[in-house]
XYZ file of C-alpha atoms in Angstrom:
640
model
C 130.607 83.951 171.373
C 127.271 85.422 172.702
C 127.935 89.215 171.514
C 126.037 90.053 168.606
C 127.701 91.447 165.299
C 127.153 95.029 166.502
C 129.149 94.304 169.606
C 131.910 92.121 167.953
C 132.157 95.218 165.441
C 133.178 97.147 168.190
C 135.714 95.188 168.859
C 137.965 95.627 165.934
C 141.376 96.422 167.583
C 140.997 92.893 168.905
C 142.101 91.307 165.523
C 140.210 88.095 166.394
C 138.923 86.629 162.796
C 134.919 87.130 164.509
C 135.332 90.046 165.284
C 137.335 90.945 161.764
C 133.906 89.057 159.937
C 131.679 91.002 162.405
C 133.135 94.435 161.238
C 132.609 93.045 157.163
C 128.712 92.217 157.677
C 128.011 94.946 159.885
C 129.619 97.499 157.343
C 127.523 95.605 154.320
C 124.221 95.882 156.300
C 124.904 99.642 156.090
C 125.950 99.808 152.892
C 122.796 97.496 151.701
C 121.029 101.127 152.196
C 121.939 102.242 148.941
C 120.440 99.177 146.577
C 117.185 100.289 148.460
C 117.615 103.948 147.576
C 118.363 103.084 143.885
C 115.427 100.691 143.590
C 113.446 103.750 144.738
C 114.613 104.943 141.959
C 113.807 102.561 139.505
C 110.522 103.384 140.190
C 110.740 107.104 139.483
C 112.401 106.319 136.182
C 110.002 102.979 135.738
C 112.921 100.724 135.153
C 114.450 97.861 136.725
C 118.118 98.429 136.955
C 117.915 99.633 141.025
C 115.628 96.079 141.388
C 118.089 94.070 139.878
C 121.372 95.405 142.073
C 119.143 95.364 144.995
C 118.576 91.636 144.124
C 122.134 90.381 143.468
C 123.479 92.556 146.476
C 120.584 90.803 148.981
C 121.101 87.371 147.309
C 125.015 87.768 147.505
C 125.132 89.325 151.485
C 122.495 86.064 151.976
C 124.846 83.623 150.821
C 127.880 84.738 152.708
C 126.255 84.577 155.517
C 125.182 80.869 155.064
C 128.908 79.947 154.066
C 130.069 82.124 157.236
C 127.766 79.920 159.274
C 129.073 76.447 157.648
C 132.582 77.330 158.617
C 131.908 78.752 161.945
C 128.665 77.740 163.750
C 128.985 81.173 165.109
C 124.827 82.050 164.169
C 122.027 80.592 166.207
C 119.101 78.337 164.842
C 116.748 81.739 164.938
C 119.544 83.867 163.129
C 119.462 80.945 160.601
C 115.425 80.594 160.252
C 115.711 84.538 159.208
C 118.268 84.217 156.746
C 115.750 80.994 154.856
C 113.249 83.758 154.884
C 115.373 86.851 153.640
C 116.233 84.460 150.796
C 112.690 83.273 150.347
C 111.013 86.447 150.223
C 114.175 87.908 147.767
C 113.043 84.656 145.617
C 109.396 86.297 145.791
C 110.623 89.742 144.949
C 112.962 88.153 141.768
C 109.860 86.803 140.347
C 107.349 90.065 141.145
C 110.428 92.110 139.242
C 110.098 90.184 135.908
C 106.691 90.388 135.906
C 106.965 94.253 136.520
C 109.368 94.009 133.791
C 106.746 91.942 131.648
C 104.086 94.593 132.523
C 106.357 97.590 131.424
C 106.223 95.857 127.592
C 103.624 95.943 126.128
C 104.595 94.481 122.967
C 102.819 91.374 122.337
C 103.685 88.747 119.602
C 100.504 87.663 117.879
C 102.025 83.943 117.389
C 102.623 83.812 121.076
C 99.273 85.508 122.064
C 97.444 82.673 120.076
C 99.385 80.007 121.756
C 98.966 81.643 125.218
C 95.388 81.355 124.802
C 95.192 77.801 123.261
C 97.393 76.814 126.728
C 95.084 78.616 129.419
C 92.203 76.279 128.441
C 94.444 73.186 129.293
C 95.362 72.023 132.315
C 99.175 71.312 130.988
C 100.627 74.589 132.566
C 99.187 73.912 135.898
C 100.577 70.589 136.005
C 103.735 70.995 135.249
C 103.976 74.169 138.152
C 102.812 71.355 140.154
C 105.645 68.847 139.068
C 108.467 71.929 139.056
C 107.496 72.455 143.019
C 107.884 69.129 143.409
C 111.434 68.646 141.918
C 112.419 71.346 143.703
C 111.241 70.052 147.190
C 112.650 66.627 146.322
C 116.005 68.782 145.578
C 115.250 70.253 149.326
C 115.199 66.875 150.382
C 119.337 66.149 149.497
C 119.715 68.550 152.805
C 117.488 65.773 155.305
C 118.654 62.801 154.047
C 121.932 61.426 154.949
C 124.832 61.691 152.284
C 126.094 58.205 154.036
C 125.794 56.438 156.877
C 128.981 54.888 158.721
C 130.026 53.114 161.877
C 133.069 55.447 163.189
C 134.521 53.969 166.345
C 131.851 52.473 167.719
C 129.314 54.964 166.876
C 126.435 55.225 164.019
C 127.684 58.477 162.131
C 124.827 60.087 159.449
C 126.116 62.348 157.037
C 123.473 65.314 156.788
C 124.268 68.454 155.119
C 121.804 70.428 157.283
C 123.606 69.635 160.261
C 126.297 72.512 158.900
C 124.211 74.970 159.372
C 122.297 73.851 162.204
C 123.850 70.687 164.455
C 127.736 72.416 164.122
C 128.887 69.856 161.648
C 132.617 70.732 161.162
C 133.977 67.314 159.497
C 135.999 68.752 156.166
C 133.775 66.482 153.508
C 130.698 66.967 154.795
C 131.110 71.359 154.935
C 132.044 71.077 151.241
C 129.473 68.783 150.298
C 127.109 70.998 151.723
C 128.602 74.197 149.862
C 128.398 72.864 146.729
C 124.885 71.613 146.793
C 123.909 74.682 148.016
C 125.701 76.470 145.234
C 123.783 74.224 142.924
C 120.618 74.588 145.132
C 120.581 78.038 144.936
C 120.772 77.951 140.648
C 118.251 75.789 140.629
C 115.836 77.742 142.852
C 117.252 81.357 141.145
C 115.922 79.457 137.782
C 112.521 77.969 139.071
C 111.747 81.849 140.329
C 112.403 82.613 136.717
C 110.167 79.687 135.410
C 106.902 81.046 137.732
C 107.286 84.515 136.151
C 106.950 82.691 133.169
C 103.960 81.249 133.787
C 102.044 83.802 134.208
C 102.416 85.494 130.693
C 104.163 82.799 128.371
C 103.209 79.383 129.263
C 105.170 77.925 126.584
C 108.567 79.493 127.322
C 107.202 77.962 131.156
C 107.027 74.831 130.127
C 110.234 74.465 127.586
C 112.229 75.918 130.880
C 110.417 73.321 133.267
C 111.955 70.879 130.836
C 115.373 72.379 131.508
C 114.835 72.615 135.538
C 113.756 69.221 136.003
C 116.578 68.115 133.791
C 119.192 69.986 135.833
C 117.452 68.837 139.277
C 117.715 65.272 138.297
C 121.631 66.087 137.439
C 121.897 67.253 140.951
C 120.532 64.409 143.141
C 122.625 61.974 140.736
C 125.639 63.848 142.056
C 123.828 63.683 145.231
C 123.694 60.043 145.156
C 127.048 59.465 143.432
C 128.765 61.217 146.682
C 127.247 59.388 148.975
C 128.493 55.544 147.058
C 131.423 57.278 146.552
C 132.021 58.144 150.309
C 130.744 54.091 151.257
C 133.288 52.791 148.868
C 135.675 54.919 150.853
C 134.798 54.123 154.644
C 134.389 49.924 153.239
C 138.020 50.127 151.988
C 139.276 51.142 155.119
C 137.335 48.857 157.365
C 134.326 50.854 159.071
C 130.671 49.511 157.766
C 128.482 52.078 155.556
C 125.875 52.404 153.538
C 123.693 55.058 151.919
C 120.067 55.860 150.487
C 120.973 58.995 149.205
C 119.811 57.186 145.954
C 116.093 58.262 147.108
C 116.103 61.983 146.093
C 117.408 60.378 142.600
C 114.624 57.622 142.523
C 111.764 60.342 143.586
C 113.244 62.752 141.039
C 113.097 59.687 138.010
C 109.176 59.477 139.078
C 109.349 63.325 138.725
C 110.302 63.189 135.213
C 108.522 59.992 134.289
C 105.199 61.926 135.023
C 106.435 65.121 133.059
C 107.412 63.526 129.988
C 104.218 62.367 129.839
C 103.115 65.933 129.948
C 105.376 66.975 127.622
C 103.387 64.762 125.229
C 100.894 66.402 125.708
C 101.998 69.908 124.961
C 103.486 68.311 122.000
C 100.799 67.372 120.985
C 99.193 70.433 121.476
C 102.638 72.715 120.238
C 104.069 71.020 117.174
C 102.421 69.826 113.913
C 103.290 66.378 113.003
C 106.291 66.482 110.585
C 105.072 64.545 107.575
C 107.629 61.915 107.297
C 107.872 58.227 105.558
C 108.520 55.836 108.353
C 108.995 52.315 108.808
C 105.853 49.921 109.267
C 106.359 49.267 112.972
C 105.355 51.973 115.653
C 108.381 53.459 117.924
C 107.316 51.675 120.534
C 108.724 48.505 119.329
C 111.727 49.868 119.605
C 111.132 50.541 123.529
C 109.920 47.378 123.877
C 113.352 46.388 123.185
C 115.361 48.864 125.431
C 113.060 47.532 128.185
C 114.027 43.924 127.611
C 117.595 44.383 126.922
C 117.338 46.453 130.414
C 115.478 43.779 132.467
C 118.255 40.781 131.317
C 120.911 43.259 132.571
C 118.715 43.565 135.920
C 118.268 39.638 136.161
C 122.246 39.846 136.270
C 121.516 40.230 139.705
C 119.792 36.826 139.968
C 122.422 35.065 137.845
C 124.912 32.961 139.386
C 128.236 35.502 138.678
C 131.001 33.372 139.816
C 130.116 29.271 140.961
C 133.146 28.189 142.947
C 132.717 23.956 143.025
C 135.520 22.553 145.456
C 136.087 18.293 145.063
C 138.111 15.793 146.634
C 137.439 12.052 146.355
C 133.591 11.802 147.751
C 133.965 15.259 149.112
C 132.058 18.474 146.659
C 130.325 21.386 147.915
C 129.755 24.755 145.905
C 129.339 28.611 146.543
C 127.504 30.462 144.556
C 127.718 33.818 144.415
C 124.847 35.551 142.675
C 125.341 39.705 141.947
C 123.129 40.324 144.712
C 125.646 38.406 147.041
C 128.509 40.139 145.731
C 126.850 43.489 146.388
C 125.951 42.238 150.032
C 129.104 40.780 151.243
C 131.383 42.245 149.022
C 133.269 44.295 151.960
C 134.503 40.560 153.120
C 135.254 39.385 149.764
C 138.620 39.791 148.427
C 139.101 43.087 146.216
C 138.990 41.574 143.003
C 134.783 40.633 144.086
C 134.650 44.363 145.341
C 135.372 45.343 141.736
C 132.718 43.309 140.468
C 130.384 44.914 142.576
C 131.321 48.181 141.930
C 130.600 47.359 138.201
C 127.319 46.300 139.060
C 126.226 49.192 141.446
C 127.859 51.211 137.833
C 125.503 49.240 135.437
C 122.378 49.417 137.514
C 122.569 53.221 137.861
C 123.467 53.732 133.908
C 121.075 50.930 132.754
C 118.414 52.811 135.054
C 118.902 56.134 133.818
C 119.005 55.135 130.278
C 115.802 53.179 130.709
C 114.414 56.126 131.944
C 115.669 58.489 129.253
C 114.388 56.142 126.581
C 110.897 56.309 128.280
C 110.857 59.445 128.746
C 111.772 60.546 125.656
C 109.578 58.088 124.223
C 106.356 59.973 126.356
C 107.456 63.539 125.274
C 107.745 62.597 121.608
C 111.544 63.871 121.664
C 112.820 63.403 117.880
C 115.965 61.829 119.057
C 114.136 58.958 120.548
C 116.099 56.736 118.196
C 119.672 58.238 119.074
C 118.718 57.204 123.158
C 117.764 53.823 122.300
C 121.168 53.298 120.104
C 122.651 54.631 123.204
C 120.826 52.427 125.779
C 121.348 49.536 124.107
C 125.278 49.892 123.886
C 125.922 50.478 127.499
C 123.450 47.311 128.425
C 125.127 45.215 126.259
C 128.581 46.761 127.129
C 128.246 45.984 131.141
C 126.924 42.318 130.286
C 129.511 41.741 128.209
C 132.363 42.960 131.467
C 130.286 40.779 134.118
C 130.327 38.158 131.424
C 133.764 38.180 130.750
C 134.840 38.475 134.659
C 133.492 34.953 135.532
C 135.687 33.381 133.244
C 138.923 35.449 134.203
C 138.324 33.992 138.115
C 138.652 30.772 135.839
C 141.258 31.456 134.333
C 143.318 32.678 137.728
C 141.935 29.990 139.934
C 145.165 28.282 140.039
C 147.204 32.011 141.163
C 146.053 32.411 144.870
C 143.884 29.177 145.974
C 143.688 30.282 149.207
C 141.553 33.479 148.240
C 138.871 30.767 147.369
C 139.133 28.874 150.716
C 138.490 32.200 152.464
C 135.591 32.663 150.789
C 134.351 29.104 151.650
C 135.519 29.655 155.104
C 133.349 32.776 154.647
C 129.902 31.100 154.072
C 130.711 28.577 156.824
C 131.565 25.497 154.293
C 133.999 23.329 156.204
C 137.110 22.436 154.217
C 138.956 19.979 155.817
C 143.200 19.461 155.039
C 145.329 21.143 153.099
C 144.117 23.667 150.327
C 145.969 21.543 148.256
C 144.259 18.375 148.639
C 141.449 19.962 146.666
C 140.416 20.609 143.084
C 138.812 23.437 142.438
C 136.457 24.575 139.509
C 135.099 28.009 139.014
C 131.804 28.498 136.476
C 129.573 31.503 135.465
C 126.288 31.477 133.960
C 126.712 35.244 132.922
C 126.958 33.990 129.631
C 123.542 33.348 129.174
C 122.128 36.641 129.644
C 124.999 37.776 127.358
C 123.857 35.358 124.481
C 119.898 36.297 125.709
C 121.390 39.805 125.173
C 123.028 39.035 121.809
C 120.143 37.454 120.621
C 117.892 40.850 121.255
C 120.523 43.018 119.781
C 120.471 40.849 116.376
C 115.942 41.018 116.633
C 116.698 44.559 116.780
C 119.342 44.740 113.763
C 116.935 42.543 111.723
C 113.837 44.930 112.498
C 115.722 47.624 111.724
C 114.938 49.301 115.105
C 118.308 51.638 114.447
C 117.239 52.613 111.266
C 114.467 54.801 111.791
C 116.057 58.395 110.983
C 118.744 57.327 108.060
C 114.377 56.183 106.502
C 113.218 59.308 107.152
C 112.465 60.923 104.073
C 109.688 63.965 103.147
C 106.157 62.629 102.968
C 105.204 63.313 98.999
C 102.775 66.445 99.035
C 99.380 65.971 97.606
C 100.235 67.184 93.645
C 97.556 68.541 90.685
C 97.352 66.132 87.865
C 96.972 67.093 84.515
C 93.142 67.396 84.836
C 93.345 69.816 87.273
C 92.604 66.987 90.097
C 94.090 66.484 93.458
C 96.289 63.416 93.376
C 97.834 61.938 96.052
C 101.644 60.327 94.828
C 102.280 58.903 98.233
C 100.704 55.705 96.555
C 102.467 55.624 93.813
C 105.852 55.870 96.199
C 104.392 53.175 98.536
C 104.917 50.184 95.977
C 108.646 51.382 95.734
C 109.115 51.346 99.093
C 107.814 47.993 100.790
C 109.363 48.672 104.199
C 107.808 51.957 104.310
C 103.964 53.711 105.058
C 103.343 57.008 105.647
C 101.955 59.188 108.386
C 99.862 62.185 106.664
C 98.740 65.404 108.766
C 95.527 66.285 108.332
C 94.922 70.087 108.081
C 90.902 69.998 108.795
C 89.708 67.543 110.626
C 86.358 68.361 110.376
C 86.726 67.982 106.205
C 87.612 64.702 106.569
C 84.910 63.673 108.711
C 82.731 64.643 106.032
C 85.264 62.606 103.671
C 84.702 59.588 105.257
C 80.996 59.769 104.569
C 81.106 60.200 101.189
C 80.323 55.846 100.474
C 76.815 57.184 102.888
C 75.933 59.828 100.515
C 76.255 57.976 97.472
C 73.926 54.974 98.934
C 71.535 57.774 99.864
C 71.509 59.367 96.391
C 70.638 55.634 94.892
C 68.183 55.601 97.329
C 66.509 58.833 96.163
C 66.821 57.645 92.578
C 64.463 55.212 93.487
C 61.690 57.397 94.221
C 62.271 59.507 91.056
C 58.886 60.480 89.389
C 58.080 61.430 85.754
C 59.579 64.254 83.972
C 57.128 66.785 85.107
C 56.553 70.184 84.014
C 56.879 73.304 85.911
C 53.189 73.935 86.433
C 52.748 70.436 87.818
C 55.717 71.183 90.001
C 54.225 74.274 91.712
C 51.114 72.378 92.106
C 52.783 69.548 93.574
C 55.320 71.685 96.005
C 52.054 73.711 97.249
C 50.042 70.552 97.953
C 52.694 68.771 99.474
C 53.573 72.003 102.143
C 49.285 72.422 102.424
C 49.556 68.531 103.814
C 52.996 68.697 105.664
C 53.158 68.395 109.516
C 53.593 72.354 110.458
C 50.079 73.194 107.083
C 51.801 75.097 105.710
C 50.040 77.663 102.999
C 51.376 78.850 99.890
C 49.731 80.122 96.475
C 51.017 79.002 93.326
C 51.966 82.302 92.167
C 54.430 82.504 95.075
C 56.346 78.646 94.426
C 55.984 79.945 90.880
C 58.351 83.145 91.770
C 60.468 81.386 94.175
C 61.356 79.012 91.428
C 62.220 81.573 89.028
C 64.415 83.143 91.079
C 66.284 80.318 91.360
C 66.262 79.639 87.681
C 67.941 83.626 87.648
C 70.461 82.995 90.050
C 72.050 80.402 92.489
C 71.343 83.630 95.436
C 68.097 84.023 96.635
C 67.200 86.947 98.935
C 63.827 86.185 100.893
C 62.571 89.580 102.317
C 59.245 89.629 104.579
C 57.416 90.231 108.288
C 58.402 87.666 110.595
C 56.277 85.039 111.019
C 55.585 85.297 107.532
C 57.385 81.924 106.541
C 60.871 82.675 104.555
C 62.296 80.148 106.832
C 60.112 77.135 106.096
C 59.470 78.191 102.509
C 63.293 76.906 101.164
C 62.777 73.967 103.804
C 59.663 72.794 102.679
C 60.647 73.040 99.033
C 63.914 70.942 99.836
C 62.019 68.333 101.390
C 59.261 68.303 98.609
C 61.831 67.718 95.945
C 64.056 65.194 98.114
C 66.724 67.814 97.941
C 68.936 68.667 101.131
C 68.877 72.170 102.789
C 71.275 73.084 105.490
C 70.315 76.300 107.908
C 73.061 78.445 109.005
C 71.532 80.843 111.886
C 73.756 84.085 111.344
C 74.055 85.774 114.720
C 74.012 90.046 115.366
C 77.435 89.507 117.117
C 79.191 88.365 113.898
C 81.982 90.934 112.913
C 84.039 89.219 109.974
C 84.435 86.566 107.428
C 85.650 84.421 109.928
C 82.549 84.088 111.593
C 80.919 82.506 108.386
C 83.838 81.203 106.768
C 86.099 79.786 109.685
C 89.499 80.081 110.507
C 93.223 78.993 110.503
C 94.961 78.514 113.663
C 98.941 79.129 112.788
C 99.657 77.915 116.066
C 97.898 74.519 115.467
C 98.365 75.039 111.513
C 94.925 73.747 111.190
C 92.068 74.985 109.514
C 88.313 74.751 111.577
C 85.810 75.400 109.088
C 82.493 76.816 110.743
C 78.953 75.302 109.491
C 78.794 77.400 106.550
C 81.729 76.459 105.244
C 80.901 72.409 106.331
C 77.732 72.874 104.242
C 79.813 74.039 101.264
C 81.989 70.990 101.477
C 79.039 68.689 101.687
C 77.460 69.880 99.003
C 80.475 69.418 96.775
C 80.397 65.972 98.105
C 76.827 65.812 96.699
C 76.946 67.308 93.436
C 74.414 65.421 91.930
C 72.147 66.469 94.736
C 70.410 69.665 95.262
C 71.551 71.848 97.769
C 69.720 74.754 99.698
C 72.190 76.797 101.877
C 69.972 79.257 104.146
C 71.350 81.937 106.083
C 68.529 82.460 108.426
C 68.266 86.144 110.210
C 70.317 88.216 108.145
């Protein structure tokens, strides 16, 4: 047909099925008049009802029109370009319609506020936009590359979804292969348009439903993937050669995720407060370490000799060894017992991959059921070793039932057997066992570490409880001797206190030191005289009378708060300073600033989204001092 849909339309007495089709879509493009009238108005009554029909109706008449094209290859390449950008820009307008929604509230949840701003001055949000457009191009890709590849009479046949809509592809698998990836392409993109809106006004929600995209995107190209062995395993059973790589969109995707657990980490990191929990000695990543190891022996299963086939007669012996990467490379001319073997392998390697990629991921993104994963990975490792195992010694244990299935496979390899099958003795080996018992042996290290036990340990961390006196004492001590096996992690709610707590050996060295240079009792005249002497010979000359040092001590004989009032330039700053240093005392200056507009300025303030406390100097120099009791102390808020 070269008619367009008007002209089809037309047509209708015809009954052809086009022109039946043409008729539908022609009286739909009319009809999508109305979703545009009612989004106009939406904006009269500043909702976003009209928007939303208008979307589904657009997205809806879209999507026809692609399945219309997969099962006729009646629309041209242009026709088809349009429709990628009607869906595109209706993408666009899905996301611009949120936001509008997101706009029209104004409601705003402190909590979420305070995180919002703690995310914009990270880079976290950014990043993982970056890694969501890249899972979704990657999930673009399952439409280029080739589902399988097979030789079909003669002639290299690639299995591309795209050539539905755009080569005429009419072969029955391939059309629904491509409608159901594009059913799940399209939920995946209608979700990602969700996640941007996000992004712009909750960053967290963003990033929690990033975590959900990429998780569902990875789902997809497994499927991809699986499809595409599945259809090999078909076209090798019934004799044509194939293969596939439509493992690469899966592989890309598993980088995809690597890099945003490690992100997720990160806004962990930055999200949660650390749960204060007893936990065993060893750090989580022992427990890793392990997965990884019990993954690689099931890898090296590749490198293992499988099945060892050792033929003898008189001064006659030769051997084939097949090694799991023989098996999966000539398994089409093996008999089918060795094609079962190999699709257990091609099985293992995908679960043993994915779990190994679970367990790191999780391990990255701090995800609490780290230890439920690694229980998990384990088990299916050791459960595949233990089949492959066990399937060398049941070719043993049949040898005897079909002989001449082994002489085809030496006749297979090109190892000359000459005479009758009979003649021979044959003697079939596997050294699966070993990476079984290697396998074993990890699984026991792991039982013996207690690398499963991690959450039945868990307990609360003890809080920090008042003794009697009226002191802070810490019972996670006391607990610790009743518990070998176990240390605890403590969260620290101010940082910046304990910095100061960790000086507190420095300060009392410092105090001895000042001992040292204690004078004679002295009495308050010879004080004055000393304090005025000692600022008349400082660096900055500084001049003071007696009776002023006199008053300036009184005053703090009346009361620990001084108010010094005066010109500027006059020396209120220097006088406390001066005095400080003439006395060996410490003085800390807190510059007050005209902008200040609350406590918090002075004081400091709790972050609820952190749950920390960040004291500001003021409240530092308070600390200290309390650190320092048998110091003296000057506190001076200058410009007040």
């Amino acid at each position: 047909y070269s008619e367009s849909f008007w002209e089809l339309a037309k047509d209708l007495s015809s009954g052809d099925f086009i022109n039946i089709i043409a008729f539908i879509f022609t009286l739909l493009f009319y009809i999508s008049i109305l979703p545009i009238l009612i989004s106009g108005i939406s904006i009269i009554k500043k909702n976003n009802k009209g928007f939303v029909i208008s979307m589904i109706y657009f997205i809806v008449f879209e999507t026809l029109l692609i399945v219309f094209q997969s099962i006729s290859t009646y629309l041209s390449v242009f026709a088809i370009v349009l429709i990628i950008l009607n869906v595109v820009f209706t993408l666009g307008a899905f996301v611009m319609l949120i936001l509008r929604g997101k706009n029209m509230d104004h409601t705003i949840d402190p909590k979420k506020e305070a995180k919002e701003v703690l995310l914009k001055n990270t880079k976290i949000p950014l990043a993982v936009l970056i890694v969501d457009l890249i899972a979704v191009i990657i999930l673009v890709s399952t439409f280029v590359f080739p589902v399988y590849s097979a030789v079909i009479s003669n002639t290299i046949y690639h299995s591309v979804l795209a050539s539905v809509l755009f080569l005429g592809e009419t072969r029955i698998e391939v059309v629904i292969y491509f409608l159901v990836n594009f059913a799940l392409f399209l939920g995946m993109v209608l979700y990602f348009a969700q996640c941007i809106s996000y992004y712009f006004y909750d960053k967290e929600s963003f990033i929690k439903k990033s975590k959900t995209l990429i998780s569902y995107i990875f789902i997809v190209t497994l499927v991809f993937f699986l499809s595409g062995l599945g259809m090999v395993i078909y076209h090798t059973l019934i004799g044509n050669i194939a293969q596939t790589i439509a493992y690469i969109p899966m592989l890309l995707n598993s980088v995809v995720i690597f890099v945003f657990s490690v992100l997720m980490g990160k806004f962990h990191a930055i999200n949660h407060s650390v749960i204060n929990t007893a936990k065993v000695r060893f750090a989580r990543i022992e427990s890793l370490f392990y997965v990884i190891v019990i993954t690689a022996i099931t890898g090296l299963m590749l490198l293992l000799k499988i099945i060892k086939i050792d033929i003898v007669s008189g001064s006659y012996t030769d051997t084939v060894e097949l090694t799991g990467i023989a098996i999966l490379r000539d398994y089409a001319s093996l008999d089918p017992g060795y094609r079962i073997i190999a699709f257990v392998l091609v099985v293992m390697l995908i679960a043993s991959g994915i779990f190994l990629l679970a367990a790191i991921s999780s391990y990255l993104a701090k995800y609490r059921k780290f230890d439920n994963i690694v229980k998990s990975a384990t088990m299916i490792n050791i459960f595949f070793i233990f089949i492959i195992s066990i399937s060398g010694y049941y070719f043993q244990i049949g040898q005897q039932i079909d002989k001449a299935i082994i002489l085809d496979i030496f006749s297979f390899y090109g190892i000359p057997v000459p005479g009758s099958i009979n003649d021979y003795e044959y003697l079939i080996r596997s050294d699966a066992i070993y990476a079984l018992i290697a396998s074993v042996a990890v699984l026991v290290i792991m039982f013996l570490r207690k690398a499963f036990d991690h959450e039945e340990m868990n307990i609360f961390e003890p809080a920090l409880l008042p003794a009697s006196d009226g002191k802070i004492e810490d019972t996670s001590s006391k607990l610790s001797s009743d518990t070998d096996d176990e240390s605890f992690s403590t969260f620290d709610p101010c940082p910046a206190f304990s910095e100061l707590d960790k000086k507190v050996d420095g300060y009392g060295k410092d105090l001895e030191k000042r001992k040292s240079q204690k004078t004679k009792d002295k009495t308050l005249h010879e004080l004055v005289h000393f304090v005025v002497e000692y600022a008349k010979n400082s660096r900055l000359h500084l001049s003071y009378t007696e009776e002023d040092i006199a008053t300036f001590v009184a005053g703090l004989g009346a009361s620990k708060l001084s108010i010094l009032q005066g010109m500027s330039g006059t020396g209120k700053t220097s006088l406390p300073k001066i005095f400080a240093e003439a006395i060996l005392a410490n003085c800390d200056i807190i510059e007050v600033e005209s902008s200040w507009k609350d406590k918090n300025e002075l004081l400091g303030y709790y972050n609820e989204f952190s749950m920390k406390y960040t004291p500001k100097k003021f409240t530092l120099a308070l600390y200290k001092a309390a650190l320092n009791q048998d110091i003296f102390t000057f506190i001076l808020l200058d410009e007040m």
